[in-house]
CSV table of C-alpha atoms in Angstrom, one decimal:
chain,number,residue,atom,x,y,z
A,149,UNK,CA,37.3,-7.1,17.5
A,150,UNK,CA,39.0,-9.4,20.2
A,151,UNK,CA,41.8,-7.7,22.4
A,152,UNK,CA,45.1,-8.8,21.6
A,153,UNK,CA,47.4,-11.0,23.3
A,154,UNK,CA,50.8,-9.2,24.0
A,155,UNK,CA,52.3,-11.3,25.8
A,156,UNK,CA,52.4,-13.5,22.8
A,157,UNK,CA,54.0,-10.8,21.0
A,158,UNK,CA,56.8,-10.6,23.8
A,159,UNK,CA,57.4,-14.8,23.7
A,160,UNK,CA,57.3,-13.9,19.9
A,161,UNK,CA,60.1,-11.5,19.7
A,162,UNK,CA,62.1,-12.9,22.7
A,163,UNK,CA,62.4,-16.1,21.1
A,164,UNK,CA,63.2,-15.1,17.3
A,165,UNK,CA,66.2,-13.0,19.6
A,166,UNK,CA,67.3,-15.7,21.5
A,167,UNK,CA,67.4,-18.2,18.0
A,168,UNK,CA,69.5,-14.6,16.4
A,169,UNK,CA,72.1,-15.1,19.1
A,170,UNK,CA,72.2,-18.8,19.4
A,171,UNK,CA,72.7,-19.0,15.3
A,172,UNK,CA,75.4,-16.1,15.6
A,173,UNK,CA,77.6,-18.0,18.4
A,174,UNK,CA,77.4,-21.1,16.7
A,175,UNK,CA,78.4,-19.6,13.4
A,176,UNK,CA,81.4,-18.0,15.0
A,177,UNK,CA,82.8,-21.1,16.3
A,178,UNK,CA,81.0,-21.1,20.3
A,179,UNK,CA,80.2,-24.5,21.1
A,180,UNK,CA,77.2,-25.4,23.3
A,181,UNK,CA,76.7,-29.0,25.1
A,182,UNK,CA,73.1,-30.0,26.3
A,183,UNK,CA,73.1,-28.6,29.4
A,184,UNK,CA,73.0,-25.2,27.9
A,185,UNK,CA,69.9,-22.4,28.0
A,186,UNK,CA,71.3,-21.2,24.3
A,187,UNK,CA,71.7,-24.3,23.0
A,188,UNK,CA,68.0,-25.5,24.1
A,189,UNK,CA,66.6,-22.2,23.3
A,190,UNK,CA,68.2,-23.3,19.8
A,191,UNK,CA,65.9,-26.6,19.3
A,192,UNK,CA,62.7,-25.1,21.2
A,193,UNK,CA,62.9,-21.7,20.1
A,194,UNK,CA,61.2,-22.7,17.1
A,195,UNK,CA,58.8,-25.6,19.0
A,196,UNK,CA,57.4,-22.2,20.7
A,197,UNK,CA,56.5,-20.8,17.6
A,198,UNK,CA,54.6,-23.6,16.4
A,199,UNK,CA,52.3,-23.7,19.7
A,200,UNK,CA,52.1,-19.6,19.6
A,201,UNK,CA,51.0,-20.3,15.7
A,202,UNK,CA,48.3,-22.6,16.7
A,203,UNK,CA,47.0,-20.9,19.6
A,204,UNK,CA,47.0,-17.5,17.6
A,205,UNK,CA,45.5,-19.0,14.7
A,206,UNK,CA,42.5,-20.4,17.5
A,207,UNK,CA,42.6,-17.2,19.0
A,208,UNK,CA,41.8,-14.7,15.7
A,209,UNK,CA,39.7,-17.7,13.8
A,210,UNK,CA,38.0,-19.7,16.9
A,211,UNK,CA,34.4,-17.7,16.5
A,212,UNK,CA,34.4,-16.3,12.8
A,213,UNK,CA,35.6,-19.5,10.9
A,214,UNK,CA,33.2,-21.6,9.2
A,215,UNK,CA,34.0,-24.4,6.9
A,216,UNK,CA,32.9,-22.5,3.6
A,217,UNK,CA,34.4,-22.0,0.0
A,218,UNK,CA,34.9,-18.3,0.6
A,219,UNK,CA,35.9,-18.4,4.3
A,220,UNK,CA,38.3,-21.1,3.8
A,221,UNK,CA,40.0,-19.1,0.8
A,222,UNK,CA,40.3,-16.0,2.7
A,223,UNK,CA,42.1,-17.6,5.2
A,224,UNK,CA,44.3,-19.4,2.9
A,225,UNK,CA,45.4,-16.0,1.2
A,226,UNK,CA,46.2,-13.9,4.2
A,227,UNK,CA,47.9,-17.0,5.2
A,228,UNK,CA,50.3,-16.7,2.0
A,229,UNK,CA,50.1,-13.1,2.0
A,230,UNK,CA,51.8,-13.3,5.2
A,231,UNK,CA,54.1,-16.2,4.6
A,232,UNK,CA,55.2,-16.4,1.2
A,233,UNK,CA,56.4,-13.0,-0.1
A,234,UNK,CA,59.5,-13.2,2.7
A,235,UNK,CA,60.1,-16.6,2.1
A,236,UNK,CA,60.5,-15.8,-1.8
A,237,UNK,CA,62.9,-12.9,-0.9
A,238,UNK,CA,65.4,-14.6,1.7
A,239,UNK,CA,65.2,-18.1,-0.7
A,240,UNK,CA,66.1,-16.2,-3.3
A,241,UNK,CA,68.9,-14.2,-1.8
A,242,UNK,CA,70.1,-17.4,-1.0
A,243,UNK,CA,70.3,-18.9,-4.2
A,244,UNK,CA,71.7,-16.0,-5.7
A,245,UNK,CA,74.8,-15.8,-3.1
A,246,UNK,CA,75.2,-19.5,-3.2
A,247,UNK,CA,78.1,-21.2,-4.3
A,248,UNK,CA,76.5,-24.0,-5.9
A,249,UNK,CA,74.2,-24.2,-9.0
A,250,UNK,CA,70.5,-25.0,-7.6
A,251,UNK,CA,68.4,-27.7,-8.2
A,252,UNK,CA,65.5,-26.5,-10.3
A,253,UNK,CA,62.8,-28.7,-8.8
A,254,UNK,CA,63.8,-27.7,-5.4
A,255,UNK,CA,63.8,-24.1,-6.4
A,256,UNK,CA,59.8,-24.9,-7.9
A,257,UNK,CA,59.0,-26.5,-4.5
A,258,UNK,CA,60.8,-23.5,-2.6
A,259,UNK,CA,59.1,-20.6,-4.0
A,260,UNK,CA,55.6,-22.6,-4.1
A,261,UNK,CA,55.9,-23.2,-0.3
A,262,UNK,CA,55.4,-26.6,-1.2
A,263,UNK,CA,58.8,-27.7,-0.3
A,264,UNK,CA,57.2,-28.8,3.3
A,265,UNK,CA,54.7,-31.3,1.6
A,266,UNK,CA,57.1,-33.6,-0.7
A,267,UNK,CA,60.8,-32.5,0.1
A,268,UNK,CA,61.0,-31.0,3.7
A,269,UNK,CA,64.7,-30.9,3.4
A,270,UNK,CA,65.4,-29.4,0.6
A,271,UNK,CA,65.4,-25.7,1.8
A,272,UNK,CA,67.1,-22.7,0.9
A,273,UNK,CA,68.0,-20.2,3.2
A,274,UNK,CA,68.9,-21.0,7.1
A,275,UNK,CA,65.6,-21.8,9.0
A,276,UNK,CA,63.1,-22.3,6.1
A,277,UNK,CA,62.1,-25.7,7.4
A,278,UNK,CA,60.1,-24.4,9.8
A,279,UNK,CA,57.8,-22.3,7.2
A,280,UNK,CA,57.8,-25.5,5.0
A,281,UNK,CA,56.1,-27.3,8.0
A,282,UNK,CA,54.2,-24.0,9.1
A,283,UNK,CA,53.1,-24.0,5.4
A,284,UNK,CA,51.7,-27.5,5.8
A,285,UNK,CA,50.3,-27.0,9.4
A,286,UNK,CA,48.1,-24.3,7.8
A,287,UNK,CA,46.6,-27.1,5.5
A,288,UNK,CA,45.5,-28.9,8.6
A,289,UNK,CA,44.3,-26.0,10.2
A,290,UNK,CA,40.5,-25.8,8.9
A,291,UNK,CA,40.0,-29.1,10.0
A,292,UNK,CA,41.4,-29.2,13.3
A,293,UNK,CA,39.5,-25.9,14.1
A,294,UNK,CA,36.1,-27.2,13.2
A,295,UNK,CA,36.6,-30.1,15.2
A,296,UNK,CA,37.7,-28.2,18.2
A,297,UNK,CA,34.5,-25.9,17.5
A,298,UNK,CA,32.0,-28.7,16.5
A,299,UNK,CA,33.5,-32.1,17.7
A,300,UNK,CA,34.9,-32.5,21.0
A,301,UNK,CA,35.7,-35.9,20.8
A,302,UNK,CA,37.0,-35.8,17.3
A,303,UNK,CA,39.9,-33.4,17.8
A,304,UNK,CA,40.7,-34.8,21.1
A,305,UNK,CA,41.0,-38.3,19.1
A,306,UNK,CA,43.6,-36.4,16.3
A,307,UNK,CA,45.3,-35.1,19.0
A,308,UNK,CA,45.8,-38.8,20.6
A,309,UNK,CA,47.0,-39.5,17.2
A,310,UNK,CA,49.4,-37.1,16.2
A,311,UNK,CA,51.1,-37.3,20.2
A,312,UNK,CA,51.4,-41.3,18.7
A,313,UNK,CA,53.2,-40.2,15.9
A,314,UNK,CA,55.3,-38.4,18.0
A,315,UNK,CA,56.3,-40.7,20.0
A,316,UNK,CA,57.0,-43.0,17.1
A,317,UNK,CA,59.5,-40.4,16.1
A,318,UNK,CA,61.1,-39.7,19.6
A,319,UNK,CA,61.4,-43.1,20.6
A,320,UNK,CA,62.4,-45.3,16.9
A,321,UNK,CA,62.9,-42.6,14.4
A,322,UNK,CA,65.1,-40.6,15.6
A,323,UNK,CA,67.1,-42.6,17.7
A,324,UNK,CA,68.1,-45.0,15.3
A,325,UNK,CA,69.5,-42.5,13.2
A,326,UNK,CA,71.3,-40.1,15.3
A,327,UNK,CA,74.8,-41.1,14.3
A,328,UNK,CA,73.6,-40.5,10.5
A,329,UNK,CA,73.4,-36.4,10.6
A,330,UNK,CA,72.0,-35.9,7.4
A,331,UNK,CA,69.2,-38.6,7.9
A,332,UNK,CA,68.4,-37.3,11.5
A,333,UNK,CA,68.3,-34.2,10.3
A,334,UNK,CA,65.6,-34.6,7.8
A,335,UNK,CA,63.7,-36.9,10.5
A,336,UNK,CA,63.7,-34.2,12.9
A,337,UNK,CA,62.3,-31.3,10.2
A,338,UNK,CA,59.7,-33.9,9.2
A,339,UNK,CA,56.4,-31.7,9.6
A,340,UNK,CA,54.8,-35.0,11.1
A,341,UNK,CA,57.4,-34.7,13.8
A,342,UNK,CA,56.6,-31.4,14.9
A,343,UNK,CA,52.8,-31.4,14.4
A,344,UNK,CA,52.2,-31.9,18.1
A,345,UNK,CA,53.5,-28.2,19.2
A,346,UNK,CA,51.3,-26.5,16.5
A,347,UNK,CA,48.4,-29.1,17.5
A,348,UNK,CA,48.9,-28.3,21.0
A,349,UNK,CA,48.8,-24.4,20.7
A,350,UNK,CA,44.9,-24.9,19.1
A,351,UNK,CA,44.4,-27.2,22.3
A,352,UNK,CA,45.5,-24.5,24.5
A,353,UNK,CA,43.0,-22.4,23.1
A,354,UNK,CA,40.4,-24.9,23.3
A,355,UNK,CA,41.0,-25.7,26.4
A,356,UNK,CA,40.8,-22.0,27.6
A,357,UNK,CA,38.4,-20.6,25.6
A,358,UNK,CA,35.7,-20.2,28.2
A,359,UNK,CA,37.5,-17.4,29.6
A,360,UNK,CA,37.4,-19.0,32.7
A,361,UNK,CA,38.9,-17.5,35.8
A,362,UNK,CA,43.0,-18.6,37.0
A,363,UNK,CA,45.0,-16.6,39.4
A,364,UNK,CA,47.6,-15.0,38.6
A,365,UNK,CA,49.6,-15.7,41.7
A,366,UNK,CA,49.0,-19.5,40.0
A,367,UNK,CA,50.2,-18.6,36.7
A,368,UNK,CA,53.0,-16.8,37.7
A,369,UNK,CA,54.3,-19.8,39.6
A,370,UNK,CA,54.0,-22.0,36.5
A,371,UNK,CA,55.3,-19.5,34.5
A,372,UNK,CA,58.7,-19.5,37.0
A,373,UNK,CA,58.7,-23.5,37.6
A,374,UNK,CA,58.2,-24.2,34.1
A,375,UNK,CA,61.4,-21.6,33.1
A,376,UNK,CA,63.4,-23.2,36.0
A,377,UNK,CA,62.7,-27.3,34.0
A,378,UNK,CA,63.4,-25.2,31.1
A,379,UNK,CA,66.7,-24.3,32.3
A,380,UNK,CA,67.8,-27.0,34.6
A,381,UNK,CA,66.6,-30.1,33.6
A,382,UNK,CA,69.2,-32.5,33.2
A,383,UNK,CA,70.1,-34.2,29.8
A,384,UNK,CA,73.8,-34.7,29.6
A,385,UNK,CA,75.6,-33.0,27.3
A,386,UNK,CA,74.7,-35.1,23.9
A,387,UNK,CA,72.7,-32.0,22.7
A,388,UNK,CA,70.6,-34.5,20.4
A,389,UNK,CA,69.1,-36.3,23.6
A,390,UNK,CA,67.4,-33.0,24.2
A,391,UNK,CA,65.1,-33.9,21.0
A,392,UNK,CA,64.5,-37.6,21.7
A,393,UNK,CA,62.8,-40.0,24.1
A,394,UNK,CA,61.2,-38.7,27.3
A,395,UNK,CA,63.7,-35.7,27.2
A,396,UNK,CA,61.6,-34.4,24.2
A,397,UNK,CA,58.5,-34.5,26.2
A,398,UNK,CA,60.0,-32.6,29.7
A,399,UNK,CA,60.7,-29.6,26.9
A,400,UNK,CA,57.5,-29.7,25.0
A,401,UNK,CA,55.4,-29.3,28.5
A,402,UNK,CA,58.0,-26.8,29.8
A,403,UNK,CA,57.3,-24.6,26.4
A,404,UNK,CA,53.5,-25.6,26.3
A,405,UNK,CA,53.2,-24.3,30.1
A,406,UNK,CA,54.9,-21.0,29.3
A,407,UNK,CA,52.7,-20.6,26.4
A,408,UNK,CA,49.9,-21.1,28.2
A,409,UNK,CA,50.3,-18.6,31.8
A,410,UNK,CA,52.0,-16.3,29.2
A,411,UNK,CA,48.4,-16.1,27.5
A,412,UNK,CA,46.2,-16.3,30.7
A,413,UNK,CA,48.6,-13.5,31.9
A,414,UNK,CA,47.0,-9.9,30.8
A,415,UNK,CA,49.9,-7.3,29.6
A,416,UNK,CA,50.8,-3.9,31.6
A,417,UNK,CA,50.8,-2.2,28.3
A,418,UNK,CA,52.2,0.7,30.5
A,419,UNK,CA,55.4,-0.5,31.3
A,420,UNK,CA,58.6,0.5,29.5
A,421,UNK,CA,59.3,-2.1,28.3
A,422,UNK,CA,55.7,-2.9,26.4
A,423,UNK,CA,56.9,-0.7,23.0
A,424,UNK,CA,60.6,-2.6,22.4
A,425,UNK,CA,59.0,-5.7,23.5
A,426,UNK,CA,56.0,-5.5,20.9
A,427,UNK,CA,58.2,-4.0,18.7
A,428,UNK,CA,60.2,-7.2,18.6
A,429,UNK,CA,57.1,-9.2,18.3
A,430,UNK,CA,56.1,-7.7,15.1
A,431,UNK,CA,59.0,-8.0,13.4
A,432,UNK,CA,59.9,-11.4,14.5
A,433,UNK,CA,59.1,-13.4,11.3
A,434,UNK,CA,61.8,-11.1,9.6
A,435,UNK,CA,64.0,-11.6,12.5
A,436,UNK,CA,64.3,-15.3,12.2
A,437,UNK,CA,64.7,-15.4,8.3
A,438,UNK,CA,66.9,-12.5,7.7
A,439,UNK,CA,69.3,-13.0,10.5
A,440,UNK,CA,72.0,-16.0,9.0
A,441,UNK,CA,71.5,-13.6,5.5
A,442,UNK,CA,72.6,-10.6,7.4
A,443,UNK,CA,75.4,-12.1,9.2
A,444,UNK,CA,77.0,-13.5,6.0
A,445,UNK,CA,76.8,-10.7,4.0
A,446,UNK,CA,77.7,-8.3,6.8
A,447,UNK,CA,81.2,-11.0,7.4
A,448,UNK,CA,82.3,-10.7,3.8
A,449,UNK,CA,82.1,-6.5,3.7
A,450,UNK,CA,84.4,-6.5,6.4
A,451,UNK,CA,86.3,-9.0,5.3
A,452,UNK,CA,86.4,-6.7,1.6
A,453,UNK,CA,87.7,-3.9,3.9
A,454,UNK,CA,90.0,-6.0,5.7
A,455,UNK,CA,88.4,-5.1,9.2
A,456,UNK,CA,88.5,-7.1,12.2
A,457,UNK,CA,86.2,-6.7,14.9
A,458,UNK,CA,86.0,-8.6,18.5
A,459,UNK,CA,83.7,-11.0,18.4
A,460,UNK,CA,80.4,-9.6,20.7
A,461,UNK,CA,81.2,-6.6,18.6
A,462,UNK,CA,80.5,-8.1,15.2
A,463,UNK,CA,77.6,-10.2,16.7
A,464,UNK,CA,75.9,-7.2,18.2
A,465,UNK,CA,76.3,-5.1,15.3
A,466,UNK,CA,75.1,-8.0,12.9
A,467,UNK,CA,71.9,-8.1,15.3
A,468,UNK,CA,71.5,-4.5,14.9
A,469,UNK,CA,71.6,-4.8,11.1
A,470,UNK,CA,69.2,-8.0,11.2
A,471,UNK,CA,66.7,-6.2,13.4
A,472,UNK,CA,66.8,-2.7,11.1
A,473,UNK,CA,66.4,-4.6,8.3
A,474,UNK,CA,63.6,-6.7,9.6
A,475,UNK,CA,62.0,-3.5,10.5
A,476,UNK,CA,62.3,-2.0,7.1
A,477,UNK,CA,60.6,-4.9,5.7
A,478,UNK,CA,57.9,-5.4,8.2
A,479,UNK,CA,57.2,-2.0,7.3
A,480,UNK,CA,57.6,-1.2,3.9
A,481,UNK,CA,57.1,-5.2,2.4
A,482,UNK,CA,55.5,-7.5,4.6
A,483,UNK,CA,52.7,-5.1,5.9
A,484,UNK,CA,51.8,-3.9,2.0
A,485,UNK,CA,51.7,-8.0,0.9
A,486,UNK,CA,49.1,-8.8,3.5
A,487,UNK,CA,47.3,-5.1,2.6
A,488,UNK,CA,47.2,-6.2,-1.4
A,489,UNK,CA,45.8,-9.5,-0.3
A,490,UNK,CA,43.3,-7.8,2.2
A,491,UNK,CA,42.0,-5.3,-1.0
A,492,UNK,CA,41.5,-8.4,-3.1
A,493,UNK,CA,39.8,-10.2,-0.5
A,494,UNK,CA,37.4,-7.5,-0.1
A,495,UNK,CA,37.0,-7.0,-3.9
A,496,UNK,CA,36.2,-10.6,-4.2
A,497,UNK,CA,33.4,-10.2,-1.7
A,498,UNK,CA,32.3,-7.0,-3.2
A,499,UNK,CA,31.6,-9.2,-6.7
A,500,UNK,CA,29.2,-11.8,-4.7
């Protein structure tokens, strides 16, 4: 059984908190320019989950895959074991407390995960894009893992490809519609567009996967210079022009490069802050989707009781609630999905 990665887990759970408190300040009115960390944590947050998907994906699947009928079924239900039962919950919460009558279709597509394939836009609850495009990353994944196993050249040519795509987006997509909110927008969640950061996690592990030797004194410094471009790179304030052009590109590296020294890096699992860091990491997925749920509900009980609260007050009880309750169902619903899947799974193989 391969040793895990918990430094992934830490990026993992520091991210879904930073995205928590970026969501919250914006939702209570905080404006953020450009030149902002929360406001770049805000678009890239989520880049650095795609990369940690497709590096973790490499990592668990690199030597056991095989492209066969039962291997690639197994994969594809933990993969919806994992995915889908949390979607269904915080899509349906947000239907139910929704003000408008949905739109059945959309519902269909929601609740099938397919939502990412035909109509990437039409989400639910705050943040479900991303699993849409996660969802349809995952269809890639066999193939992109075989030819990373078995065809150098091959997945080094898709990879050429989908960075041309990219760029198509960054430079002509995008641009041309940025003063159209509703059309960038659904550019910008366009699974095509962000196929490069989970393509380039799987690269990280290809690259690496010969367990070659790098100091750490060398990681550490391009763990450090890549937080400082993170930070202090300068874009202007337009916060969209982080997102397009070469701009997009300065990001994507800085995330990519902190992925990668973060993974080379081996965790001190005996520091004290290993357990609340891991702890974080495990429960991020509930983190990200439960948090705008949590604040909403949380702002009308108090405004039921008619109680005002200062605003860091509100925000880091609301984050207390959202992390409780992803706890809860990391525990009690998440973890017993993937376990019913994992029993049918072995049931299956217990037939053949």
């Amino acid at each position: 059984m391969k040793q895990r990665v918990y430094t992934l887990d830490y990026l993992r759970g520091g991210a879904a908190l930073l995205i928590l408190i970026y969501h919250y300040l914006i939702f209570e009115g905080v404006e953020f320019d450009g030149e902002s960390f929360i406001r770049r944590m805000g678009y890239y947050g989520v880049t650095i989950f795609y990369i940690l998907s497709g590096l973790t994906l490499f990592y668990v699947y690199n030597e056991s895959f095989t492209f066969k009928k039962n291997t690639i079924k197994a994969f594809f239900i933990k993969r919806i074991a994992r995915i889908l039962p949390l979607l269904w919950l915080v899509s349906l919460k947000s239907i139910i407390f929704s003000d408008n009558a949905p739109n059945y279709l959309d519902v269909f597509l929601n609740l099938s995960g397919l939502f990412g394939f035909f109509k990437w836009d039409a989400y639910f609850a705050t943040g479900a894009w991303s699993i849409g495009n996660e969802l349809v990353f995952y269809a890639f994944f066999p193939f992109l893992l075989v030819a990373a196993k078995k065809r150098n050249m091959l997945f080094w040519c898709i990879g050429a490809f989908i960075l041309f795509i990219s760029i198509y987006f960054s430079f002509y997509v995008l641009p041309d519609s940025m003063n159209q909110d509703t059309i960038f927008w659904r550019n910008y969640v366009n699974p095509l567009n962000q196929l490069i950061y989970f393509y380039s996690g799987i690269a990280i592990g290809r690259l690496f996967s010969m367990n070659k030797s790098v100091s750490k004194i060398g990681l550490w410094a391009v763990l450090i210079i890549s937080l400082i471009i993170f930070i202090c790179y300068p874009t202007g304030t337009n916060d969209v022009l982080l997102v397009i052009k070469g701009n997009r590109y300065v990001f994507f590296i800085a995330c990519w490069l902190i992925v990668a020294s973060l993974y080379l890096l081996k965790a001190n699992t005996n520091v004290f802050i290993h357990k609340p860091l891991l702890f974080l990491g495990e429960i991020s997925y509930g983190i990200y989707l439960f948090h705008p749920i949590v604040y909403s509900l949380f702002k009308k009980s108090l405004d039921i009781f008619h109680i005002s609260l200062p605003m860091y007050s509100f925000i880091l009880l609301a984050a207390i609630l959202s992390i409780v309750i992803s706890y809860l169902s990391y525990r009690f619903f998440e973890t017993k999905c993937v376990k019913i899947a994992n029993r049918y799974l072995i049931s299956c193989s217990n037939k053949i």
